[in-house]
PDB file of C-alpha atoms in Angstrom:
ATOM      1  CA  UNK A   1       0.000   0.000   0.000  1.00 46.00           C
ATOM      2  CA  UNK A   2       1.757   3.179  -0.803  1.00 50.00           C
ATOM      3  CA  UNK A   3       1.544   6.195   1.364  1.00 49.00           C
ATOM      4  CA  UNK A   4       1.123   9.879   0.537  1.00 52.00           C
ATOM      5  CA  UNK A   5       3.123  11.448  -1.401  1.00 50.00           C
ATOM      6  CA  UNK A   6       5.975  13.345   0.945  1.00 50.00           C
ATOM      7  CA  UNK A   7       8.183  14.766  -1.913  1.00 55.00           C
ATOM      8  CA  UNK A   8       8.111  18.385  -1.961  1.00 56.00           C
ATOM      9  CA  UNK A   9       9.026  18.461  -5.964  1.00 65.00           C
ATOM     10  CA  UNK A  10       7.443  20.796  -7.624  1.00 75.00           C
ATOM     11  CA  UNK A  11       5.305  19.848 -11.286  1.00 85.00           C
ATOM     12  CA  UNK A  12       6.000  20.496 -14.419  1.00 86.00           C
ATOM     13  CA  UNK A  13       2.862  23.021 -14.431  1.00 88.00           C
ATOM     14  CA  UNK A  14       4.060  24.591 -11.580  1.00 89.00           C
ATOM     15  CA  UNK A  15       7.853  25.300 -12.553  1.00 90.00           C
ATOM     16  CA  UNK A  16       6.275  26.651 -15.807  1.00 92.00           C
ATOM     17  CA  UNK A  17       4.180  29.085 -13.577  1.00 92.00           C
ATOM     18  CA  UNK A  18       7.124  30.244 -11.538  1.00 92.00           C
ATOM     19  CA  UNK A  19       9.462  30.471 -15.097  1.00 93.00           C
ATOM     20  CA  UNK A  20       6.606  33.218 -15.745  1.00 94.00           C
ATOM     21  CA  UNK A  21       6.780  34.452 -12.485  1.00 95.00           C
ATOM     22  CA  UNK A  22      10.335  35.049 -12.939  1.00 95.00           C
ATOM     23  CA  UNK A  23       9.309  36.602 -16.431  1.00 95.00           C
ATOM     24  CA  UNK A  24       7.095  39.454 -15.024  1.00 96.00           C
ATOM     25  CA  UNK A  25       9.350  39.936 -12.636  1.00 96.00           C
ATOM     26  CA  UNK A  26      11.971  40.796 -15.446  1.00 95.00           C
ATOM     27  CA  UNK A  27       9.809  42.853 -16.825  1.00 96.00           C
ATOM     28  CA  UNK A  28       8.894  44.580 -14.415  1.00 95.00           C
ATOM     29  CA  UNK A  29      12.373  45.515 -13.725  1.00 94.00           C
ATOM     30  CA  UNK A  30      13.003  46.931 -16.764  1.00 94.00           C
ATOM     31  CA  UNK A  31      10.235  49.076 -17.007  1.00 94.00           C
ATOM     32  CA  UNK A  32      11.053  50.648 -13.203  1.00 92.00           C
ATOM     33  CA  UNK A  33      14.472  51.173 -14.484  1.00 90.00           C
ATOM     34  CA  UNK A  34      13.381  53.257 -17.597  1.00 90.00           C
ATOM     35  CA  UNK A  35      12.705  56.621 -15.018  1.00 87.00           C
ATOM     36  CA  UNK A  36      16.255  56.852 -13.539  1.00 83.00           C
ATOM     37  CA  UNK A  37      17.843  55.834 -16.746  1.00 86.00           C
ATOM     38  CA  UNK A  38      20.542  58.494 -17.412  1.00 90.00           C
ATOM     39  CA  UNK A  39      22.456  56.898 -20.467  1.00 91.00           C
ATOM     40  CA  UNK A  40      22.481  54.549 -23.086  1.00 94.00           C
ATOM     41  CA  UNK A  41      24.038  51.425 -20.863  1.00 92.00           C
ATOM     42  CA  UNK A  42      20.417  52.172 -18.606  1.00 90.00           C
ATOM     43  CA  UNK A  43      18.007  51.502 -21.294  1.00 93.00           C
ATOM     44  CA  UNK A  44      20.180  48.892 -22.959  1.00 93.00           C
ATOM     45  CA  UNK A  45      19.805  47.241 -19.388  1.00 92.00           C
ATOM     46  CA  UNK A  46      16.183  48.462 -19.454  1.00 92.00           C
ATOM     47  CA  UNK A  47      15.517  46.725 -22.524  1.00 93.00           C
ATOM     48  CA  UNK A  48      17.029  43.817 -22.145  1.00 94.00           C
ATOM     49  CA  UNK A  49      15.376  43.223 -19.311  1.00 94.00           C
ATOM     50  CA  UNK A  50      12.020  43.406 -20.728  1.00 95.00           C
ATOM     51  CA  UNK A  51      12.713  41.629 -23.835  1.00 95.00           C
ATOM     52  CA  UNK A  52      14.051  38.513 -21.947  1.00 93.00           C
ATOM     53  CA  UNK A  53      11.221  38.765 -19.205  1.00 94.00           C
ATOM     54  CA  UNK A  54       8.396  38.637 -22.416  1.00 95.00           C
ATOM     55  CA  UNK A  55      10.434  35.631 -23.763  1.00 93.00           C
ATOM     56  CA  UNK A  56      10.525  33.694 -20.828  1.00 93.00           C
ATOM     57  CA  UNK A  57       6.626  34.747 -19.779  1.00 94.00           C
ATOM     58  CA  UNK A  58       5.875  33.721 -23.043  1.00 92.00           C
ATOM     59  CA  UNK A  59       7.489  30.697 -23.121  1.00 91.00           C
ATOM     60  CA  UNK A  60       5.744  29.636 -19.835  1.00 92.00           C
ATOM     61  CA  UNK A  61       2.411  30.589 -21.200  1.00 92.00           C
ATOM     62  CA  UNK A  62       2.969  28.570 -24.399  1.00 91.00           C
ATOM     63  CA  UNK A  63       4.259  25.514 -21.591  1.00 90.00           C
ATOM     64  CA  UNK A  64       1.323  25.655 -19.521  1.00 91.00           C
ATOM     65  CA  UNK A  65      -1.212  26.015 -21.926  1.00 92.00           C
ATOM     66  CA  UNK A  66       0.071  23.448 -24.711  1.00 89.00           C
ATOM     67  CA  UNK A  67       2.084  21.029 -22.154  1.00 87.00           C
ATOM     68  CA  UNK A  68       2.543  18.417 -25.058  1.00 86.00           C
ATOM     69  CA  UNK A  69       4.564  20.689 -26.922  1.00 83.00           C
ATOM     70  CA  UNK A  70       7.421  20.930 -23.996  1.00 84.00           C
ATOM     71  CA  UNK A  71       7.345  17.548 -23.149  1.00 82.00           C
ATOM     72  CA  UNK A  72      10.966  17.142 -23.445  1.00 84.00           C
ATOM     73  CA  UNK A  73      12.297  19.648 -21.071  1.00 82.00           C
ATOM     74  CA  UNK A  74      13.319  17.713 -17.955  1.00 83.00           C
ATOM     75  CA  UNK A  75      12.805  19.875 -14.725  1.00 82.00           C
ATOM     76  CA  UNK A  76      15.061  18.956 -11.950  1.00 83.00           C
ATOM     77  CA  UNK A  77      14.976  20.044  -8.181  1.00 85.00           C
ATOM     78  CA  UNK A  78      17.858  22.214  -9.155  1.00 86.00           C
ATOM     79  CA  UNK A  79      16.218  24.064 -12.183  1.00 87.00           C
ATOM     80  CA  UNK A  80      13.376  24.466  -9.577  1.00 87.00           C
ATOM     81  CA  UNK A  81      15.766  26.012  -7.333  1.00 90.00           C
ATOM     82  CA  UNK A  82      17.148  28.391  -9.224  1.00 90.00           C
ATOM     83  CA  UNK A  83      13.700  29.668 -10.322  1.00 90.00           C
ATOM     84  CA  UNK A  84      12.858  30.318  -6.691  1.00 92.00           C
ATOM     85  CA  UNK A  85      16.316  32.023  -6.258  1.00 93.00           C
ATOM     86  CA  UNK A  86      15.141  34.252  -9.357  1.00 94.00           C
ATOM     87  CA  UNK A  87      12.109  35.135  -7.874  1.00 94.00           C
ATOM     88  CA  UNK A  88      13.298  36.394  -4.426  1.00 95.00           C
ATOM     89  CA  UNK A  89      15.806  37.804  -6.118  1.00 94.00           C
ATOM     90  CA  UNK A  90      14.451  39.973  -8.735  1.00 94.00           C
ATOM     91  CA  UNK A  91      11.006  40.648  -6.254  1.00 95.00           C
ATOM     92  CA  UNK A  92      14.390  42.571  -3.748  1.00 95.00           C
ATOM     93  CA  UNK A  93      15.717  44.095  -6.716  1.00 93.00           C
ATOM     94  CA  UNK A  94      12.633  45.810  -7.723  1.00 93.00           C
ATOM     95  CA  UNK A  95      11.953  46.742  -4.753  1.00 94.00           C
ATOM     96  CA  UNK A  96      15.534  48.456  -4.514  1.00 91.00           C
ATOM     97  CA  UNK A  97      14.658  50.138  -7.902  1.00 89.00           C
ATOM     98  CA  UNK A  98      11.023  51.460  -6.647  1.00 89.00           C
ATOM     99  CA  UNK A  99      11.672  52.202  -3.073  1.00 90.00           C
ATOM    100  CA  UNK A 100      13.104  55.787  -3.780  1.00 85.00           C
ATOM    101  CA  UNK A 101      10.289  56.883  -5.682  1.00 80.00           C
ATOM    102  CA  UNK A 102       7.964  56.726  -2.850  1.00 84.00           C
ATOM    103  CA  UNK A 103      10.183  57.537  -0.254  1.00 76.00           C
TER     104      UNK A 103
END
């Protein structure tokens, strides 16, 4: 008789949702960035930013809404990982972006 499941892995689903978690997120940083931009390296940053947040929140849309077409990709407790590490990470850097403009 098999008992419940105790492994705290995450599914497929679920990493896809956090990969466009971590998308907005990039976003997001690149758009707070575009008001204290001073020079070409800013919005360059700015951009890229955005861009690769819409790619990868794309991406996970596509993922979770089609799951048959990115059957292949193997998610591991480490690629898990590292998307929670993204998230906390780029949730503190926005809010070191934002925080002076309503202070």
């Amino acid at each position: 008789m098999a008992g419940p499941n105790t492994d705290m892995a995450l599914s497929d689903r679920q990493n896809w949702i956090l990969s466009g978690v971590v998308g907005v997120l990039l976003v997001a940083n690149g758009l707070a960035r575009l008001p204290g931009a001073s020079g070409f390296v800013d919005y360059v940053l700015a951009g890229a930013l955005a861009v690769g947040g819409l790619l990868a929140a794309g991406n996970a849309v596509s993922a979770v809404r089609d799951p048959a077409a990115v059957e292949d990709v193997e998610w591991t407790r480490g690629k898990a990982l590292l998307n929670a590490g993204a998230v906390v990470l780029l949730t503190l850097a926005l809010i070191a972006v934002l925080y002076p403009l309503f202070a």
